[in-house]
mmCIF file of C-alpha atoms and ligand atoms in Angstrom:
data_model
loop_
_atom_site.group_PDB
_atom_site.id
_atom_site.type_symbol
_atom_site.label_atom_id
_atom_site.label_comp_id
_atom_site.label_asym_id
_atom_site.label_seq_id
_atom_site.Cartn_x
_atom_site.Cartn_y
_atom_site.Cartn_z
ATOM 1 C CA MET A 196 96.045 78.628 117.543
ATOM 2 C CA ILE A 197 98.780 81.220 117.138
ATOM 3 C CA ILE A 198 102.064 79.650 115.993
ATOM 4 C CA VAL A 199 104.937 81.685 117.417
ATOM 5 C CA LYS A 200 108.233 81.762 115.568
ATOM 6 C CA THR A 201 111.761 81.421 116.914
ATOM 7 C CA LYS A 202 114.366 84.115 116.220
ATOM 8 C CA GLU A 203 115.807 81.841 113.507
ATOM 9 C CA GLU A 204 112.405 81.359 111.898
ATOM 10 C CA ILE A 205 111.798 85.111 111.908
ATOM 11 C CA GLU A 206 115.101 85.549 110.042
ATOM 12 C CA LEU A 207 113.907 83.038 107.431
ATOM 13 C CA MET A 208 110.617 84.923 107.177
ATOM 14 C CA ARG A 209 112.561 88.135 106.640
ATOM 15 C CA GLN A 210 114.125 86.463 103.580
ATOM 16 C CA SER A 211 110.699 85.458 102.247
ATOM 17 C CA ALA A 212 109.417 88.980 102.846
ATOM 18 C CA LEU A 213 112.441 90.351 101.023
ATOM 19 C CA VAL A 214 111.621 88.255 97.948
ATOM 20 C CA VAL A 215 108.160 89.808 97.647
ATOM 21 C CA SER A 216 109.498 93.271 98.487
ATOM 22 C CA LYS A 217 112.055 93.047 95.682
ATOM 23 C CA THR A 218 109.407 91.693 93.331
ATOM 24 C CA LEU A 219 107.143 94.698 93.919
ATOM 25 C CA GLY A 220 110.211 96.926 93.504
ATOM 26 C CA MET A 221 110.958 95.294 90.134
ATOM 27 C CA LEU A 222 107.323 95.738 89.076
ATOM 28 C CA ALA A 223 107.254 99.415 90.103
ATOM 29 C CA THR A 224 108.963 100.536 86.895
ATOM 30 C CA GLU A 225 106.908 98.120 84.741
ATOM 31 C CA VAL A 226 103.488 99.242 85.979
ATOM 32 C CA LYS A 227 102.553 101.821 83.376
ATOM 33 C CA GLU A 228 100.040 102.767 80.714
ATOM 34 C CA GLY A 229 99.598 100.088 78.027
ATOM 35 C CA VAL A 230 100.985 97.213 80.110
ATOM 36 C CA THR A 231 98.637 94.344 80.950
ATOM 37 C CA THR A 232 98.440 92.709 84.359
ATOM 38 C CA MET A 233 99.086 89.362 82.624
ATOM 39 C CA GLN A 234 102.451 90.727 81.477
ATOM 40 C CA LEU A 235 103.201 91.855 85.036
ATOM 41 C CA ASP A 236 102.229 88.409 86.301
ATOM 42 C CA LYS A 237 104.735 86.695 84.000
ATOM 43 C CA LEU A 238 107.511 89.104 84.998
ATOM 44 C CA ALA A 239 106.771 88.485 88.667
ATOM 45 C CA GLU A 240 106.736 84.698 88.331
ATOM 46 C CA ASP A 241 110.103 84.649 86.529
ATOM 47 C CA PHE A 242 111.588 87.093 89.043
ATOM 48 C CA ILE A 243 110.441 85.089 92.074
ATOM 49 C CA ARG A 244 111.734 81.799 90.654
ATOM 50 C CA ALA A 245 115.075 83.436 89.769
ATOM 51 C CA GLN A 246 115.473 84.256 93.462
ATOM 52 C CA GLY A 247 115.131 80.587 94.363
ATOM 53 C CA ALA A 248 111.610 81.022 95.693
ATOM 54 C CA LEU A 249 108.211 79.806 94.540
ATOM 55 C CA PRO A 250 105.197 81.978 93.728
ATOM 56 C CA GLY A 251 103.138 81.863 96.920
ATOM 57 C CA PHE A 252 99.665 82.287 95.465
ATOM 58 C CA LEU A 253 99.949 80.120 92.337
ATOM 59 C CA GLY A 254 97.956 76.956 93.011
ATOM 60 C CA LEU A 255 97.000 78.051 96.526
ATOM 61 C CA TYR A 256 93.201 77.655 96.810
ATOM 62 C CA ASP A 257 93.465 76.953 93.032
ATOM 63 C CA CYS A 258 94.717 80.492 92.356
ATOM 64 C CA PRO A 259 95.780 80.586 88.667
ATOM 65 C CA SER A 260 98.351 83.390 88.961
ATOM 66 C CA THR A 261 101.455 84.640 90.749
ATOM 67 C CA LEU A 262 100.016 88.099 91.354
ATOM 68 C CA LEU A 263 96.594 89.362 92.244
ATOM 69 C CA CYS A 264 96.083 92.667 90.442
ATOM 70 C CA SER A 265 93.081 94.729 91.452
ATOM 71 C CA VAL A 266 92.386 97.722 89.215
ATOM 72 C CA ASN A 267 90.357 100.773 90.325
ATOM 73 C CA GLU A 268 87.087 99.522 91.893
ATOM 74 C CA ALA A 269 88.605 96.063 92.401
ATOM 75 C CA VAL A 270 89.461 95.661 96.093
ATOM 76 C CA VAL A 271 91.593 92.497 96.117
ATOM 77 C CA HIS A 272 91.930 89.090 94.410
ATOM 78 C CA GLY A 273 91.829 90.566 90.893
ATOM 79 C CA LEU A 274 93.017 87.965 88.389
ATOM 80 C CA PRO A 275 95.538 89.211 85.818
ATOM 81 C CA THR A 276 93.909 90.093 82.472
ATOM 82 C CA ASP A 277 94.993 91.121 78.966
ATOM 83 C CA LYS A 278 93.420 94.575 79.335
ATOM 84 C CA PRO A 279 96.083 97.305 79.159
ATOM 85 C CA LEU A 280 96.374 99.647 82.130
ATOM 86 C CA GLN A 281 95.212 103.170 81.315
ATOM 87 C CA ASN A 282 96.273 106.632 82.368
ATOM 88 C CA GLY A 283 94.527 107.475 85.648
ATOM 89 C CA ASP A 284 94.102 103.859 86.772
ATOM 90 C CA ILE A 285 95.282 102.550 90.088
ATOM 91 C CA VAL A 286 96.311 98.925 90.544
ATOM 92 C CA SER A 287 96.760 97.125 93.842
ATOM 93 C CA ILE A 288 99.298 94.352 93.358
ATOM 94 C CA ASP A 289 99.370 91.584 95.952
ATOM 95 C CA CYS A 290 102.333 89.214 95.787
ATOM 96 C CA GLY A 291 103.172 86.041 97.699
ATOM 97 C CA ALA A 292 106.317 83.934 97.741
ATOM 98 C CA LEU A 293 107.408 80.748 99.464
ATOM 99 C CA MET A 294 111.042 80.285 100.426
ATOM 100 C CA ASN A 295 112.705 78.033 103.033
ATOM 101 C CA GLY A 296 109.239 76.829 103.990
ATOM 102 C CA PHE A 297 107.917 80.272 104.893
ATOM 103 C CA TYR A 298 105.608 82.674 103.105
ATOM 104 C CA GLY A 299 105.997 86.356 102.345
ATOM 105 C CA ASP A 300 102.834 88.322 101.505
ATOM 106 C CA HIS A 301 103.005 91.944 100.408
ATOM 107 C CA ALA A 302 100.854 94.475 98.558
ATOM 108 C CA TYR A 303 101.182 97.988 97.148
ATOM 109 C CA THR A 304 98.781 100.240 95.251
ATOM 110 C CA PHE A 305 100.426 101.817 92.197
ATOM 111 C CA GLU A 306 99.287 104.884 90.252
ATOM 112 C CA ILE A 307 99.284 104.936 86.441
ATOM 113 C CA GLY A 308 99.953 108.412 85.109
ATOM 114 C CA ASP A 309 97.627 111.179 86.268
ATOM 115 C CA VAL A 310 95.445 109.854 89.056
ATOM 116 C CA ASN A 311 92.714 112.183 90.296
ATOM 117 C CA PRO A 312 93.298 113.969 93.628
ATOM 118 C CA GLU A 313 90.408 112.165 95.349
ATOM 119 C CA THR A 314 91.931 108.777 94.601
ATOM 120 C CA LYS A 315 95.415 109.992 95.535
ATOM 121 C CA LYS A 316 94.032 110.986 98.942
ATOM 122 C CA LEU A 317 92.497 107.507 99.366
ATOM 123 C CA ILE A 318 95.902 105.971 98.618
ATOM 124 C CA GLU A 319 97.647 108.291 101.078
ATOM 125 C CA VAL A 320 95.178 107.663 103.899
ATOM 126 C CA THR A 321 95.160 103.883 103.365
ATOM 127 C CA LYS A 322 98.964 103.786 103.507
ATOM 128 C CA GLU A 323 98.903 105.880 106.686
ATOM 129 C CA SER A 324 96.378 103.485 108.186
ATOM 130 C CA LEU A 325 98.738 100.567 107.547
ATOM 131 C CA TYR A 326 101.308 102.152 109.862
ATOM 132 C CA VAL A 327 98.661 103.240 112.360
ATOM 133 C CA GLY A 328 97.680 99.564 112.530
ATOM 134 C CA ILE A 329 101.261 98.333 112.771
ATOM 135 C CA ARG A 330 101.909 100.751 115.655
ATOM 136 C CA ALA A 331 99.101 99.034 117.600
ATOM 137 C CA PHE A 332 100.641 95.580 117.058
ATOM 138 C CA LYS A 333 102.579 95.479 120.316
ATOM 139 C CA ALA A 334 102.830 93.586 123.594
ATOM 140 C CA GLY A 335 99.778 94.029 125.794
ATOM 141 C CA ASN A 336 97.489 94.822 122.882
ATOM 142 C CA ARG A 337 94.951 92.602 121.180
ATOM 143 C CA VAL A 338 93.702 91.977 117.650
ATOM 144 C CA GLY A 339 90.861 94.471 118.153
ATOM 145 C CA ASP A 340 93.322 97.283 118.926
ATOM 146 C CA VAL A 341 94.887 97.053 115.460
ATOM 147 C CA GLY A 342 91.502 96.884 113.749
ATOM 148 C CA PHE A 343 90.172 99.763 115.811
ATOM 149 C CA ALA A 344 93.160 101.967 114.933
ATOM 150 C CA ILE A 345 92.859 101.313 111.183
ATOM 151 C CA GLN A 346 89.084 101.732 111.169
ATOM 152 C CA GLN A 347 89.185 105.028 113.109
ATOM 153 C CA HIS A 348 91.824 106.465 110.807
ATOM 154 C CA CYS A 349 89.966 105.611 107.601
ATOM 155 C CA GLU A 350 86.377 106.231 108.667
ATOM 156 C CA ALA A 351 87.389 109.702 109.900
ATOM 157 C CA GLN A 352 87.901 110.504 106.199
ATOM 158 C CA GLY A 353 84.553 108.990 105.220
ATOM 159 C CA TYR A 354 86.072 105.860 103.710
ATOM 160 C CA GLY A 355 84.674 102.336 103.876
ATOM 161 C CA VAL A 356 86.591 99.566 105.659
ATOM 162 C CA VAL A 357 86.020 96.212 103.965
ATOM 163 C CA ARG A 358 84.601 93.661 106.398
ATOM 164 C CA GLU A 359 84.687 90.421 104.412
ATOM 165 C CA LEU A 360 88.472 90.281 103.942
ATOM 166 C CA VAL A 361 91.069 90.532 106.669
ATOM 167 C CA GLY A 362 94.763 90.328 107.471
ATOM 168 C CA HIS A 363 96.150 87.174 109.051
ATOM 169 C CA GLY A 364 98.906 85.329 110.831
ATOM 170 C CA LEU A 365 101.705 84.284 108.476
ATOM 171 C CA GLY A 366 104.276 81.500 108.554
ATOM 172 C CA ARG A 367 104.577 78.030 107.057
ATOM 173 C CA LYS A 368 101.033 78.639 105.909
ATOM 174 C CA MET A 369 99.871 81.719 104.024
ATOM 175 C CA HIS A 370 96.942 82.111 106.384
ATOM 176 C CA GLU A 371 97.491 81.305 110.044
ATOM 177 C CA ASP A 372 95.738 82.435 113.187
ATOM 178 C CA PRO A 373 94.790 85.030 114.152
ATOM 179 C CA GLU A 374 92.583 86.780 111.635
ATOM 180 C CA MET A 375 93.511 90.473 111.638
ATOM 181 C CA PRO A 376 90.442 92.521 110.659
ATOM 182 C CA ASN A 377 90.853 96.162 109.681
ATOM 183 C CA TYR A 378 87.989 97.036 112.013
ATOM 184 C CA GLY A 379 87.368 96.168 115.617
ATOM 185 C CA ARG A 380 86.953 97.119 119.209
ATOM 186 C CA ARG A 381 89.707 98.145 121.578
ATOM 187 C CA GLY A 382 90.888 95.451 123.953
ATOM 188 C CA ARG A 383 88.995 92.668 122.193
ATOM 189 C CA GLY A 384 90.224 89.535 120.483
ATOM 190 C CA LYS A 385 93.353 87.452 120.855
ATOM 191 C CA LYS A 386 96.278 88.880 122.784
ATOM 192 C CA PHE A 387 99.516 89.470 120.902
ATOM 193 C CA VAL A 388 102.423 87.250 121.895
ATOM 194 C CA GLU A 389 106.170 87.556 121.387
ATOM 195 C CA GLY A 390 107.367 85.872 118.187
ATOM 196 C CA MET A 391 104.098 85.978 116.305
ATOM 197 C CA VAL A 392 104.142 87.156 112.689
ATOM 198 C CA VAL A 393 101.169 88.764 110.956
ATOM 199 C CA ALA A 394 100.217 90.325 107.647
ATOM 200 C CA ILE A 395 98.434 93.626 108.271
ATOM 201 C CA GLU A 396 96.605 94.707 105.128
ATOM 202 C CA PRO A 397 94.046 97.522 105.114
ATOM 203 C CA MET A 398 91.594 97.256 102.206
ATOM 204 C CA ILE A 399 89.905 100.642 102.098
ATOM 205 C CA ASN A 400 87.136 101.833 99.783
ATOM 206 C CA GLY A 401 86.528 105.396 98.599
ATOM 207 C CA GLY A 402 82.818 104.991 99.366
ATOM 208 C CA THR A 403 80.772 102.210 100.916
ATOM 209 C CA HIS A 404 82.512 99.347 102.698
ATOM 210 C CA ARG A 405 80.254 96.936 100.839
ATOM 211 C CA VAL A 406 81.792 94.664 98.233
ATOM 212 C CA LYS A 407 80.744 91.957 95.788
ATOM 213 C CA GLN A 408 82.517 89.191 93.902
ATOM 214 C CA LEU A 409 82.742 89.086 90.115
ATOM 215 C CA LYS A 410 81.651 86.047 88.119
ATOM 216 C CA ASP A 411 85.281 84.970 87.715
ATOM 217 C CA GLY A 412 84.927 83.656 91.271
ATOM 218 C CA TRP A 413 87.911 85.709 92.438
ATOM 219 C CA THR A 414 87.827 89.464 91.913
ATOM 220 C CA ILE A 415 86.245 91.445 94.742
ATOM 221 C CA VAL A 416 84.926 94.893 93.721
ATOM 222 C CA THR A 417 83.277 97.766 95.561
ATOM 223 C CA GLN A 418 79.506 97.704 95.408
ATOM 224 C CA ASP A 419 79.321 101.401 94.468
ATOM 225 C CA GLY A 420 82.088 101.270 91.848
ATOM 226 C CA LYS A 421 84.323 103.697 93.755
ATOM 227 C CA PRO A 422 88.039 102.921 93.897
ATOM 228 C CA SER A 423 89.637 100.756 96.563
ATOM 229 C CA VAL A 424 93.204 100.674 97.867
ATOM 230 C CA HIS A 425 95.291 97.914 99.458
ATOM 231 C CA PHE A 426 98.656 97.965 101.205
ATOM 232 C CA GLU A 427 100.196 95.035 103.090
ATOM 233 C CA HIS A 428 103.261 94.482 105.250
ATOM 234 C CA ASP A 429 104.587 91.419 107.120
ATOM 235 C CA ILE A 430 105.371 92.202 110.761
ATOM 236 C CA ALA A 431 106.938 90.219 113.613
ATOM 237 C CA LEU A 432 106.459 90.970 117.297
ATOM 238 C CA VAL A 433 110.018 91.235 118.634
ATOM 239 C CA ASP A 434 110.890 92.479 122.144
ATOM 240 C CA GLY A 435 107.270 93.495 122.510
ATOM 241 C CA LYS A 436 107.400 95.802 119.491
ATOM 242 C CA PRO A 437 106.381 95.539 115.837
ATOM 243 C CA GLU A 438 109.245 94.847 113.443
ATOM 244 C CA ILE A 439 108.473 95.111 109.735
ATOM 245 C CA LEU A 440 109.960 92.221 107.745
ATOM 246 C CA SER A 441 108.820 93.404 104.307
ATOM 247 C CA THR A 442 109.760 96.791 102.841
ATOM 248 C CA PHE A 443 108.462 99.276 100.317
ATOM 249 C CA ALA A 444 112.000 100.650 99.986
ATOM 250 C CA TYR A 445 112.511 98.929 96.618
ATOM 251 C CA VAL A 446 109.266 100.400 95.276
ATOM 252 C CA HIS A 447 110.120 103.822 96.648
ATOM 253 C CA LYS A 448 113.598 103.708 95.131
ATOM 254 C CA ALA A 449 112.181 102.727 91.737
ATOM 255 C CA LEU A 450 109.603 105.508 91.864
ATOM 256 C CA GLY A 451 111.932 108.159 93.291
ATOM 257 C CA ILE A 452 109.926 108.470 96.505
ATOM 258 C CA THR A 453 111.745 109.557 99.668
ATOM 259 C CA SER A 454 110.162 108.101 102.783
ATOM 260 C CA ASN A 455 111.055 107.265 106.360
ATOM 261 C CA GLU A 456 107.664 105.651 107.058
ATOM 262 C CA GLU A 457 109.131 102.258 108.025
ATOM 263 C CA ASP A 458 112.076 103.505 110.100
ATOM 264 C CA GLU A 459 110.406 103.370 113.510
ATOM 265 C CA PHE A 460 109.570 99.688 112.920
ATOM 266 C CA ARG A 461 113.080 98.567 112.094
ATOM 267 C CA LYS A 462 115.985 97.925 114.464
ATOM 268 C CA GLU A 463 118.687 98.366 111.876
ATOM 269 C CA ALA A 464 118.728 100.678 108.903
ATOM 270 C CA LEU A 465 117.901 98.859 105.702
ATOM 271 C CA VAL A 466 120.669 98.709 103.109
ATOM 272 C CA LEU A 467 119.387 98.063 99.591
HETATM 273 MG MG1 LIG B 224 98.628 89.666 100.225
HETATM 274 MG MG1 LIG B 225 97.662 88.707 103.117
#
């Protein structure tokens, strides 16, 4: 059952989304060669608590960490380790926070040093597909329309769309209805309704869509060892249109990236 949110609840969810957005922004300058994902995890936990929020993943489904850090061929759910990041790595950092009873859930794939052009292209196309998906999250459309849009965009480049893991409704629970697959058929699935909030999160592989789980019981990796990329935004359906509650603006500012990619999904300009 889809749990729709009131205007007031959406404002609270915007605050939760802002916590995770700022956390990724803080991490953006810390993600570099020689740093371990365990160190990033500690920084993130302290930062989230300092904002009066709780880490959203820690303890959820027995998750042992604040962040999930998926390096290179890891798709999602990578547990932080003491292995230093190396030049040329990519790391997808997924971050959750709980504030005022509502969750924020947000992910960004960072580059460490000189990443090869093939992987850079995968990052670019996956990020594009996030917005292609968000654009399809509108009144009159259905779950399958978002999945279809993301799948078309990524498969056109020969990439693999992960099937086993999907986006989701978001609210007082981290995972609410509906499931939001990154693949699908036009006009199929649940119809979008005003006031619903979802996490759209393409998980896109450089090669096959097939994945496997590591023995740690968490980390999902590509079956062919090719890299995988993950971006995630939190979006509310307001006045029949998608409104992004999270923002990469803090990450972009930290990394010196100029971007207007979120502008069409925001009613008011964001002031950092
Ligand atoms: Mg997430
Ligand atoms: Mg999510």
